[in-house]
CSV table of C-alpha atoms in Angstrom, one decimal:
chain,number,residue,atom,x,y,z
U,1,MET,CA,-1.7,7.4,-5.5
U,2,ILE,CA,-0.9,10.8,-8.4
U,3,GLN,CA,-1.8,7.8,-11.3
U,4,LEU,CA,-5.1,7.8,-10.4
U,5,LEU,CA,-5.6,11.2,-11.4
U,6,SER,CA,-5.9,11.4,-15.5
U,7,PRO,CA,-4.4,14.7,-17.3
U,8,ARG,CA,-7.6,15.7,-17.5
U,9,THR,CA,-8.3,15.8,-13.7
U,10,VAL,CA,-5.0,17.2,-13.5
U,11,ILE,CA,-6.2,20.4,-16.1
U,12,VAL,CA,-9.6,20.7,-14.1
U,13,ILE,CA,-8.5,20.7,-10.9
U,14,LEU,CA,-5.6,23.4,-11.4
U,15,SER,CA,-8.0,25.1,-13.5
U,16,GLY,CA,-10.3,25.4,-11.3
U,17,VAL,CA,-7.8,26.8,-8.2
U,18,VAL,CA,-6.7,29.1,-10.8
U,19,LEU,CA,-9.9,30.6,-11.6
U,20,SER,CA,-11.2,30.9,-8.3
U,21,GLY,CA,-8.0,31.9,-7.0
U,22,SER,CA,-8.2,34.7,-9.4
U,23,PHE,CA,-12.1,35.6,-8.9
U,24,GLY,CA,-11.4,35.7,-5.0
U,25,LEU,CA,-8.6,37.4,-4.9
U,26,ASN,CA,-10.3,40.1,-6.9
U,27,TRP,CA,-12.8,40.4,-4.5
U,28,LEU,CA,-10.8,40.7,-2.0
U,29,VAL,CA,-9.3,43.8,-3.7
U,30,ASP,CA,-12.2,45.7,-3.9
U,31,ILE,CA,-13.5,45.0,-0.6
U,32,ALA,CA,-10.0,46.3,0.8
U,33,ASN,CA,-11.3,49.2,-1.8
U,34,GLN,CA,-7.5,49.1,-2.5
U,35,ASN,CA,-5.9,50.4,-5.9
U,36,PRO,CA,-6.4,48.0,-8.6
U,37,GLN,CA,-3.4,45.7,-9.3
U,38,SER,CA,-1.4,45.6,-12.4
U,39,PRO,CA,-2.0,42.2,-14.3
U,40,ALA,CA,1.4,41.0,-13.7
U,41,GLU,CA,0.5,41.5,-9.5
U,42,HIS,CA,-2.3,40.0,-10.0
U,43,TRP,CA,-1.4,36.7,-11.7
U,44,ARG,CA,1.5,36.8,-9.6
U,45,SER,CA,-1.0,36.7,-7.2
U,46,VAL,CA,-2.4,34.0,-8.5
U,47,GLY,CA,0.2,31.4,-8.8
U,48,LEU,CA,1.2,31.8,-5.2
U,49,ILE,CA,-2.5,31.0,-4.1
U,50,THR,CA,-2.3,28.2,-6.4
U,51,SER,CA,0.8,26.9,-5.2
U,52,GLY,CA,-0.4,26.9,-1.6
U,53,ILE,CA,-3.3,25.2,-2.1
U,54,VAL,CA,-2.1,22.1,-4.2
U,55,GLY,CA,1.0,22.0,-2.1
U,56,LEU,CA,-1.9,21.9,1.0
U,57,CYS,CA,-3.5,19.4,-0.7
U,58,PHE,CA,-0.8,17.3,-0.9
U,59,TRP,CA,0.1,17.4,2.9
U,60,SER,CA,-1.0,14.1,4.2
U,61,PRO,CA,-2.9,15.4,7.5
U,62,PHE,CA,-4.7,17.8,5.2
U,63,TRP,CA,-6.1,15.5,2.5
U,64,ARG,CA,-6.8,12.3,5.3
U,65,LEU,CA,-8.5,15.1,6.9
U,66,MET,CA,-10.8,16.0,3.5
U,67,TRP,CA,-11.4,12.0,3.1
U,68,ARG,CA,-12.8,11.8,6.7
U,69,THR,CA,-15.6,14.3,5.7
U,70,PRO,CA,-19.2,12.4,5.8
U,71,VAL,CA,-19.9,13.1,2.3
U,72,LEU,CA,-16.9,14.0,0.8
U,73,GLY,CA,-15.0,11.6,1.7
U,74,ARG,CA,-17.1,9.0,0.9
U,75,TYR,CA,-16.5,10.8,-2.6
U,76,LEU,CA,-13.3,10.5,-2.8
U,77,GLU,CA,-13.0,7.3,-2.2
U,78,ARG,CA,-14.9,5.8,-4.6
U,79,LYS,CA,-13.0,8.4,-6.7
U,80,PHE,CA,-9.5,7.8,-5.8
U,81,ALA,CA,-8.8,5.7,-3.1
U,82,PRO,CA,-9.8,5.5,0.7
U,83,ASP,CA,-7.4,6.5,3.2
U,84,LEU,CA,-5.1,3.3,3.4
U,85,ASN,CA,-2.4,4.3,6.4
U,86,GLY,CA,-1.8,2.3,9.0
U,87,PHE,CA,-1.4,-1.3,9.9
U,88,TRP,CA,-3.0,-4.6,8.4
U,89,LEU,CA,-2.7,-7.9,9.1
U,90,VAL,CA,-1.4,-9.6,6.4
U,91,LYS,CA,-2.1,-13.8,6.0
U,92,ILE,CA,-0.2,-15.1,3.1
U,93,GLN,CA,-1.3,-19.2,1.8
U,94,SER,CA,1.6,-20.6,0.3
U,95,ASN,CA,1.9,-23.4,-2.1
U,96,PHE,CA,4.9,-24.4,-1.1
U,97,PRO,CA,3.9,-28.0,0.7
U,98,THR,CA,2.7,-28.8,-2.7
U,99,LEU,CA,5.9,-28.2,-4.1
U,100,LYS,CA,8.2,-29.5,-1.3
U,101,ALA,CA,6.0,-33.2,-2.1
U,102,LEU,CA,7.0,-33.2,-5.4
U,103,THR,CA,10.3,-32.5,-4.8
U,104,GLU,CA,10.0,-35.1,-2.1
U,105,ASP,CA,8.8,-37.7,-4.9
U,106,ALA,CA,11.2,-36.5,-7.6
U,107,ALA,CA,14.6,-37.0,-5.0
U,108,SER,CA,12.9,-40.5,-3.8
U,109,LYS,CA,12.4,-41.6,-7.7
U,110,ARG,CA,8.5,-42.2,-7.1
U,111,ALA,CA,6.5,-40.7,-10.4
U,112,ALA,CA,5.3,-37.4,-9.3
U,113,ASP,CA,1.7,-37.2,-9.0
U,114,PRO,CA,1.4,-33.8,-11.3
U,115,LYS,CA,-1.9,-33.3,-9.9
U,116,LYS,CA,-0.8,-33.8,-6.4
U,117,SER,CA,-2.4,-30.8,-4.3
U,118,LEU,CA,-2.3,-30.4,-0.8
U,119,GLU,CA,-3.3,-27.7,1.4
U,120,PRO,CA,-1.5,-24.3,1.1
U,121,SER,CA,0.3,-23.3,4.3
U,122,THR,CA,-0.8,-20.3,6.1
U,123,HIS,CA,1.2,-17.1,7.2
U,124,VAL,CA,0.5,-14.0,9.5
U,125,PHE,CA,2.4,-11.0,9.3
U,126,VAL,CA,1.4,-7.2,10.4
U,127,GLY,CA,2.4,-4.4,7.4
U,128,CYS,CA,2.9,-0.8,8.0
U,129,LEU,CA,1.1,1.0,5.1
U,130,ARG,CA,2.6,4.0,4.2
U,131,GLN,CA,-0.1,5.8,1.4
U,132,GLY,CA,0.6,9.4,-0.3
U,133,TRP,CA,-0.2,11.1,-3.6
U,134,LEU,CA,3.9,10.5,-4.9
U,135,ASP,CA,5.2,8.1,-2.7
U,136,SER,CA,3.9,4.8,-1.1
U,137,GLY,CA,5.0,1.5,0.9
U,138,LEU,CA,3.9,-1.1,3.2
U,139,GLU,CA,6.8,-2.7,4.9
U,140,LEU,CA,6.2,-6.3,6.5
U,141,TYR,CA,7.2,-7.9,10.1
U,142,GLY,CA,6.8,-11.1,11.2
U,143,HIS,CA,7.1,-12.3,15.3
U,144,ASP,CA,10.2,-13.4,17.1
U,145,GLU,CA,10.1,-16.8,15.2
U,146,SER,CA,9.3,-16.0,11.7
U,147,VAL,CA,12.0,-16.3,9.5
U,148,LEU,CA,11.5,-12.8,7.7
U,149,ASP,CA,13.9,-10.6,8.6
U,150,THR,CA,12.9,-7.9,6.9
U,151,SER,CA,10.5,-6.7,3.6
U,152,ASP,CA,12.1,-3.1,1.8
U,153,THR,CA,9.3,-1.8,-0.6
U,154,VAL,CA,10.6,-1.8,-4.3
U,155,LEU,CA,7.3,0.1,-5.7
U,156,PHE,CA,4.1,0.3,-4.8
U,157,GLU,CA,1.5,1.4,-6.9
U,158,PHE,CA,-2.3,2.3,-7.3
U,159,ARG,CA,-4.1,2.0,-10.5
U,160,LYS,CA,-7.3,2.0,-11.9
U,161,SER,CA,-9.5,-1.2,-12.2
U,162,ASP,CA,-11.9,-2.3,-14.4
U,163,VAL,CA,-14.5,-2.5,-12.0
U,164,LYS,CA,-16.0,-0.1,-11.3
U,165,HIS,CA,-15.3,2.4,-8.2
U,166,LYS,CA,-12.6,-0.5,-7.5
U,167,CYS,CA,-8.6,0.4,-7.1
U,168,SER,CA,-6.2,-1.9,-8.0
U,169,ILE,CA,-2.3,-2.0,-6.0
U,170,PHE,CA,0.9,-3.5,-7.5
U,171,TRP,CA,3.3,-4.1,-5.0
U,172,ILE,CA,7.2,-5.3,-5.6
U,173,TYR,CA,9.1,-6.1,-2.7
U,174,LYS,CA,12.9,-7.4,-1.3
U,175,GLN,CA,12.7,-9.4,1.2
U,176,LYS,CA,15.8,-10.7,3.5
U,177,ASN,CA,15.4,-13.5,5.5
U,178,LYS,CA,17.2,-14.8,9.1
U,179,THR,CA,18.0,-18.1,8.5
U,180,VAL,CA,18.6,-19.9,4.9
U,181,GLY,CA,17.4,-24.0,4.8
U,182,ALA,CA,18.4,-26.5,2.1
U,183,LEU,CA,16.0,-25.3,-0.4
U,184,ASP,CA,15.9,-21.5,1.0
U,185,VAL,CA,17.7,-18.4,-0.2
U,186,GLY,CA,18.3,-15.5,1.5
U,187,VAL,CA,17.3,-12.8,-0.1
U,188,PHE,CA,14.7,-12.8,-3.4
U,189,GLU,CA,12.1,-10.7,-4.7
U,190,GLY,CA,8.6,-10.5,-4.7
U,191,SER,CA,5.6,-8.8,-6.1
U,192,ALA,CA,1.8,-8.7,-5.6
U,193,MET,CA,-1.3,-7.5,-7.5
U,194,MET,CA,-4.4,-6.6,-5.4
U,195,SER,CA,-7.2,-4.7,-5.3
U,196,ILE,CA,-9.5,-2.8,-2.2
U,197,ASP,CA,-12.4,-4.6,-1.6
U,198,HIS,CA,-13.3,-1.7,1.0
U,199,SER,CA,-11.4,0.9,3.0
U,200,GLY,CA,-10.9,-1.9,5.6
U,201,GLN,CA,-9.8,-4.9,3.4
U,202,ILE,CA,-7.5,-5.8,0.8
U,203,SER,CA,-7.3,-9.1,-1.4
U,204,GLY,CA,-5.2,-10.6,-4.4
U,205,THR,CA,-2.6,-12.6,-5.2
U,206,THR,CA,1.4,-12.8,-4.5
U,207,TRP,CA,4.1,-14.7,-6.0
U,208,ASN,CA,8.1,-14.5,-6.3
U,209,ASN,CA,11.3,-15.8,-7.6
U,210,ARG,CA,12.8,-17.4,-4.6
U,211,ASN,CA,14.8,-20.3,-5.6
U,212,TRP,CA,13.4,-20.3,-8.9
U,213,MET,CA,16.7,-22.2,-10.6
U,214,LYS,CA,14.9,-25.5,-8.1
U,215,GLY,CA,11.4,-24.7,-9.3
U,216,MET,CA,11.1,-23.8,-5.6
U,217,ASN,CA,9.2,-20.2,-5.8
U,218,THR,CA,6.2,-20.2,-4.3
U,219,ALA,CA,2.7,-18.3,-5.0
U,220,GLY,CA,-0.3,-18.0,-3.1
U,221,PRO,CA,-3.7,-15.7,-2.1
U,222,ILE,CA,-2.9,-12.5,-0.1
U,223,THR,CA,-5.4,-11.1,2.6
U,224,MET,CA,-4.9,-7.5,4.3
U,225,THR,CA,-7.4,-6.2,7.2
U,226,LYS,CA,-7.1,-3.1,9.1
U,227,ILE,CA,-6.3,-3.3,12.4
U,228,GLU,CA,-5.2,0.5,13.2
U,229,SER,CA,-5.1,3.9,11.9
U,230,SER,CA,-1.7,5.1,11.5
U,231,PRO,CA,-1.4,9.1,13.7
U,232,LEU,CA,-3.1,11.4,11.7
U,233,PHE,CA,-0.3,14.1,12.8
U,234,GLY,CA,3.4,13.1,12.8
U,235,GLU,CA,4.9,10.2,11.0
U,236,LEU,CA,6.3,6.8,13.2
U,237,SER,CA,10.3,6.6,12.7
U,238,PRO,CA,11.1,3.0,11.6
U,239,GLU,CA,11.7,1.9,15.0
U,240,LYS,CA,8.4,3.3,16.4
U,241,CYS,CA,6.4,1.6,13.5
U,242,ALA,CA,8.8,-2.2,13.9
U,243,GLU,CA,7.3,-1.6,18.1
U,244,ARG,CA,3.8,-1.1,17.3
U,245,ALA,CA,3.5,-3.9,14.8
U,246,LYS,CA,5.2,-6.5,16.9
U,247,ALA,CA,2.7,-5.2,19.3
U,248,LEU,CA,-0.3,-6.1,17.7
U,249,LEU,CA,0.9,-9.1,16.0
U,250,ALA,CA,1.5,-10.4,19.4
U,251,PRO,CA,-1.9,-11.8,19.8
U,252,HIS,CA,-2.0,-13.6,16.6
U,253,ASN,CA,1.7,-14.9,17.2
U,254,ALA,CA,3.0,-18.0,15.4
U,255,ARG,CA,0.0,-20.3,15.5
U,256,HIS,CA,0.3,-19.9,12.0
U,257,ASP,CA,4.0,-20.0,10.8
U,258,ARG,CA,5.9,-23.7,10.8
U,259,PRO,CA,9.5,-22.4,11.7
U,260,SER,CA,10.7,-25.7,10.2
U,261,GLU,CA,9.3,-24.7,6.6
U,262,PRO,CA,10.8,-21.6,4.3
U,263,LYS,CA,8.0,-19.5,4.9
U,264,PRO,CA,6.8,-17.8,1.1
U,265,SER,CA,7.1,-13.9,0.1
U,266,ALA,CA,6.7,-11.9,2.3
Protein backbone atom coordinates (compact mmCIF):
# COMPACT_ATOMS: atom_id res chain seq x y z
CA MET A 1 0.00 0.00 0.00
CA ILE A 2 3.03 2.25 0.04
CA GLN A 3 2.01 3.51 -3.44
CA LEU A 4 -0.96 5.26 -1.82
CA LEU A 5 1.39 7.61 0.06
CA SER A 6 2.48 10.73 -1.78
CA PRO A 7 6.00 12.13 -1.10
CA ARG A 8 4.39 15.05 0.73
CA THR A 9 2.47 12.68 3.01
CA VAL A 10 5.65 10.75 3.83
CA ILE A 11 7.51 13.98 4.67
CA VAL A 12 4.65 15.22 6.86
CA ILE A 13 4.42 11.91 8.75
CA LEU A 14 8.18 11.64 9.34
CA SER A 15 8.39 15.30 10.35
CA GLY A 16 5.60 14.81 12.84
CA VAL A 17 7.25 11.72 14.31
CA VAL A 18 10.65 13.46 14.60
CA LEU A 19 9.23 16.62 16.20
CA SER A 20 6.99 14.73 18.61
CA GLY A 21 9.87 12.41 19.47
CA SER A 22 12.18 15.38 20.05
CA PHE A 23 9.77 17.26 22.33
CA GLY A 24 8.79 14.06 24.11
CA LEU A 25 12.39 13.11 24.78
CA ASN A 26 13.24 16.56 26.15
CA TRP A 27 10.15 16.44 28.34
CA LEU A 28 11.14 13.05 29.77
CA VAL A 29 14.68 14.26 30.46
CA ASP A 30 13.35 17.32 32.28
CA ILE A 31 10.94 15.20 34.33
CA ALA A 32 13.74 12.87 35.35
CA ASN A 33 15.96 15.83 36.26
CA GLN A 34 18.87 14.35 34.43
CA ASN A 35 21.73 16.23 32.92
CA PRO A 36 20.84 17.78 29.54
CA GLN A 37 21.85 15.66 26.59
CA SER A 38 24.30 16.86 24.03
CA PRO A 39 22.81 17.66 20.59
CA ALA A 40 24.39 14.50 19.16
CA GLU A 41 22.96 12.31 21.93
CA HIS A 42 19.56 13.97 21.62
CA TRP A 43 19.18 13.43 17.88
CA ARG A 44 20.55 9.91 18.10
CA SER A 45 17.81 9.10 20.59
CA VAL A 46 15.22 10.81 18.38
CA GLY A 47 16.42 8.71 15.43
CA LEU A 48 15.97 5.53 17.43
CA ILE A 49 12.48 6.58 18.54
CA THR A 50 11.51 7.50 14.96
CA SER A 51 12.79 4.21 13.58
CA GLY A 52 10.90 2.30 16.25
CA ILE A 53 7.60 4.09 15.59
CA VAL A 54 7.89 3.73 11.80
CA GLY A 55 8.82 0.06 12.15
CA LEU A 56 5.86 -0.51 14.46
CA CYS A 57 3.46 1.06 11.95
CA PHE A 58 4.69 -1.36 9.26
CA TRP A 59 4.09 -4.35 11.58
CA SER A 60 0.87 -5.94 10.34
CA PRO A 61 -0.89 -6.60 13.71
CA PHE A 62 -0.26 -3.01 14.83
CA TRP A 63 -1.62 -1.22 11.77
CA ARG A 64 -4.53 -3.64 11.52
CA LEU A 65 -5.44 -2.80 15.13
CA MET A 66 -5.34 0.89 14.20
CA TRP A 67 -7.78 0.16 11.35
CA ARG A 68 -10.17 -1.43 13.88
CA THR A 69 -10.32 1.69 16.05
CA PRO A 70 -13.85 3.12 15.55
CA VAL A 71 -13.15 6.74 14.51
CA LEU A 72 -9.53 6.42 13.38
CA GLY A 73 -10.28 3.25 11.43
CA ARG A 74 -12.95 4.90 9.29
CA TYR A 75 -10.60 7.76 8.48
CA LEU A 76 -7.76 5.40 7.53
CA GLU A 77 -10.10 3.37 5.29
CA ARG A 78 -11.08 6.51 3.39
CA LYS A 79 -7.53 7.88 3.28
CA PHE A 80 -5.81 4.67 2.24
CA ALA A 81 -7.68 1.36 1.93
CA PRO A 82 -9.64 -1.02 4.19
CA ASP A 83 -8.01 -3.95 5.91
CA LEU A 84 -8.50 -6.59 3.20
CA ASN A 85 -6.46 -9.40 4.73
CA GLY A 86 -8.39 -12.64 4.63
CA PHE A 87 -10.33 -15.06 2.44
CA TRP A 88 -12.55 -13.91 -0.42
CA LEU A 89 -15.18 -15.61 -2.56
CA VAL A 90 -14.07 -14.82 -6.11
CA LYS A 91 -16.56 -15.06 -9.00
CA ILE A 92 -15.23 -14.66 -12.53
CA GLN A 93 -17.43 -14.49 -15.60
CA SER A 94 -15.89 -15.49 -18.92
CA ASN A 95 -16.81 -14.78 -22.53
CA PHE A 96 -15.51 -18.25 -23.48
CA PRO A 97 -18.94 -19.57 -24.63
CA THR A 98 -19.09 -16.82 -27.26
CA LEU A 99 -15.51 -17.49 -28.40
CA LYS A 100 -16.19 -21.22 -28.57
CA ALA A 101 -19.36 -20.73 -30.66
CA LEU A 102 -17.58 -18.43 -33.13
CA THR A 103 -14.70 -20.91 -33.40
CA GLU A 104 -17.10 -23.80 -34.10
CA ASP A 105 -18.86 -21.73 -36.77
CA ALA A 106 -15.54 -21.01 -38.45
CA ALA A 107 -14.48 -24.67 -38.27
CA SER A 108 -17.74 -25.83 -39.89
CA LYS A 109 -17.35 -23.20 -42.62
CA ARG A 110 -20.60 -21.60 -41.55
CA ALA A 111 -20.76 -17.85 -41.70
CA ALA A 112 -19.73 -16.66 -38.28
CA ASP A 113 -22.04 -14.07 -36.79
CA PRO A 114 -19.83 -11.30 -35.35
CA LYS A 115 -22.79 -10.15 -33.23
CA LYS A 116 -23.19 -13.56 -31.60
CA SER A 117 -23.02 -13.21 -27.82
CA LEU A 118 -23.89 -16.04 -25.43
CA GLU A 119 -24.36 -15.92 -21.69
CA PRO A 120 -20.94 -15.86 -19.97
CA SER A 121 -19.84 -18.84 -17.92
CA THR A 122 -19.33 -18.29 -14.18
CA HIS A 123 -16.46 -19.77 -12.20
CA VAL A 124 -16.02 -19.67 -8.44
CA PHE A 125 -12.80 -19.70 -6.41
CA VAL A 126 -11.66 -18.76 -2.94
CA GLY A 127 -8.81 -16.29 -2.78
CA CYS A 128 -6.38 -15.65 0.06
CA LEU A 129 -5.47 -11.95 0.05
CA ARG A 130 -2.35 -10.80 1.89
CA GLN A 131 -2.14 -7.02 2.32
CA GLY A 132 0.88 -5.10 3.52
CA TRP A 133 2.56 -1.73 3.10
CA LEU A 134 5.45 -3.13 1.07
CA ASP A 135 4.11 -6.41 -0.31
CA SER A 136 0.64 -7.73 -1.12
CA GLY A 137 -0.69 -10.70 -3.05
CA LEU A 138 -3.72 -12.78 -3.98
CA GLU A 139 -3.68 -16.55 -4.51
CA LEU A 140 -6.72 -18.42 -5.81
CA TYR A 141 -7.82 -21.95 -4.93
CA GLY A 142 -10.33 -24.05 -6.86
CA HIS A 143 -12.40 -27.09 -5.89
CA ASP A 144 -11.20 -30.62 -6.61
CA GLU A 145 -12.86 -30.71 -10.05
CA SER A 146 -11.49 -27.33 -11.07
CA VAL A 147 -8.85 -27.22 -13.79
CA LEU A 148 -6.93 -24.65 -11.72
CA ASP A 149 -3.71 -26.02 -10.24
CA THR A 150 -1.87 -22.94 -8.97
CA SER A 151 -2.29 -19.18 -9.24
CA ASP A 152 0.74 -17.11 -8.28
CA THR A 153 0.89 -13.34 -7.92
CA VAL A 154 3.35 -11.49 -10.14
CA LEU A 155 2.21 -7.99 -9.15
CA PHE A 156 -0.43 -6.74 -6.73
CA GLU A 157 -0.50 -2.98 -6.24
CA PHE A 158 -2.82 -0.41 -4.73
CA ARG A 159 -3.28 2.88 -6.56
CA LYS A 160 -5.35 5.98 -5.98
CA SER A 161 -8.54 6.07 -8.00
CA ASP A 162 -10.04 8.99 -9.89
CA VAL A 163 -13.12 8.57 -7.70
CA LYS A 164 -12.87 10.27 -4.31
CA HIS A 165 -12.35 7.91 -1.38
CA LYS A 166 -11.89 4.99 -3.79
CA CYS A 167 -8.84 2.81 -4.24
CA SER A 168 -7.86 0.76 -7.29
CA ILE A 169 -6.08 -2.61 -7.35
CA PHE A 170 -3.89 -3.79 -10.21
CA TRP A 171 -3.22 -7.53 -10.21
CA ILE A 172 -1.02 -9.58 -12.54
CA TYR A 173 -0.78 -13.33 -12.01
CA LYS A 174 0.50 -16.55 -13.53
CA GLN A 175 -1.76 -19.59 -13.67
CA LYS A 176 -0.97 -23.25 -14.13
CA ASN A 177 -3.69 -25.76 -15.01
CA LYS A 178 -4.01 -29.42 -14.03
CA THR A 179 -5.13 -30.54 -17.49
CA VAL A 180 -4.77 -29.09 -20.98
CA GLY A 181 -7.58 -29.38 -23.52
CA ALA A 182 -7.44 -29.12 -27.30
CA LEU A 183 -8.31 -25.41 -27.19
CA ASP A 184 -6.26 -24.63 -24.12
CA VAL A 185 -2.73 -24.09 -22.80
CA GLY A 186 -1.27 -25.24 -19.51
CA VAL A 187 0.36 -22.02 -18.31
CA PHE A 188 -0.61 -18.43 -19.03
CA GLU A 189 -0.60 -14.92 -17.58
CA GLY A 190 -3.58 -12.76 -16.68
CA SER A 191 -4.39 -9.44 -15.09
CA ALA A 192 -7.22 -7.55 -13.46
CA MET A 193 -8.07 -3.94 -12.69
CA MET A 194 -10.43 -3.66 -9.74
CA SER A 195 -11.85 -1.05 -7.40
CA ILE A 196 -12.57 -1.42 -3.70
CA ASP A 197 -16.29 -0.80 -3.29
CA HIS A 198 -16.08 -1.18 0.49
CA SER A 199 -14.24 -3.31 3.07
CA GLY A 200 -16.10 -6.45 1.99
CA GLN A 201 -16.50 -5.99 -1.76
CA ILE A 202 -14.07 -5.64 -4.68
CA SER A 203 -15.11 -5.61 -8.33
CA GLY A 204 -13.61 -5.02 -11.75
CA THR A 205 -12.55 -6.68 -14.98
CA THR A 206 -10.06 -9.46 -15.67
CA TRP A 207 -8.45 -10.63 -18.91
CA ASN A 208 -5.62 -12.95 -19.95
CA ASN A 209 -3.32 -14.08 -22.77
CA ARG A 210 -4.59 -17.68 -22.59
CA ASN A 211 -4.09 -19.33 -25.99
CA TRP A 212 -4.06 -15.92 -27.63
CA MET A 213 -2.35 -17.35 -30.73
CA LYS A 214 -5.69 -18.98 -31.61
CA GLY A 215 -7.80 -16.04 -30.46
CA MET A 216 -9.07 -17.89 -27.37
CA ASN A 217 -7.92 -15.42 -24.73
CA THR A 218 -10.88 -14.59 -22.48
CA ALA A 219 -12.10 -11.64 -20.43
CA GLY A 220 -14.96 -10.79 -18.13
CA PRO A 221 -16.14 -9.23 -14.85
CA ILE A 222 -14.61 -10.26 -11.54
CA THR A 223 -16.34 -9.85 -8.16
CA MET A 224 -14.75 -10.54 -4.78
CA THR A 225 -16.73 -10.81 -1.54
CA LYS A 226 -14.95 -11.15 1.80
CA ILE A 227 -15.98 -14.22 3.76
CA GLU A 228 -13.37 -14.39 6.55
CA SER A 229 -10.60 -12.20 7.95
CA SER A 230 -7.15 -13.66 8.46
CA PRO A 231 -5.82 -13.99 12.03
CA LEU A 232 -4.52 -10.75 13.52
CA PHE A 233 -1.43 -12.46 14.94
CA GLY A 234 0.52 -15.16 13.19
CA GLU A 235 0.72 -15.73 9.46
CA LEU A 236 -0.90 -18.75 7.86
CA SER A 237 1.48 -21.09 6.05
CA PRO A 238 0.74 -21.81 2.37
CA GLU A 239 -0.48 -25.26 3.36
CA LYS A 240 -2.82 -23.94 6.07
CA CYS A 241 -4.04 -21.22 3.72
CA ALA A 242 -4.87 -23.77 1.01
CA GLU A 243 -6.58 -26.04 3.53
CA ARG A 244 -8.76 -23.24 4.88
CA ALA A 245 -9.61 -22.00 1.37
CA LYS A 246 -10.79 -25.47 0.31
CA ALA A 247 -12.99 -25.67 3.43
CA LEU A 248 -14.56 -22.28 2.68
CA LEU A 249 -15.07 -23.24 -0.96
CA ALA A 250 -16.88 -26.49 -0.14
CA PRO A 251 -20.39 -24.97 0.26
CA HIS A 252 -20.12 -23.40 -3.21
CA ASN A 253 -18.51 -26.51 -4.72
CA ALA A 254 -18.57 -27.10 -8.45
CA ARG A 255 -22.05 -25.92 -9.37
CA HIS A 256 -20.67 -22.97 -11.36
CA ASP A 257 -17.73 -24.70 -13.05
CA ARG A 258 -18.01 -26.97 -16.08
CA PRO A 259 -15.08 -29.41 -16.23
CA SER A 260 -15.62 -29.94 -19.98
CA GLU A 261 -14.80 -26.32 -20.81
CA PRO A 262 -11.46 -24.55 -20.42
CA LYS A 263 -11.78 -22.35 -17.37
CA PRO A 264 -11.18 -18.62 -17.54
CA SER A 265 -8.22 -16.89 -16.00
CA ALA A 266 -7.86 -17.31 -12.28
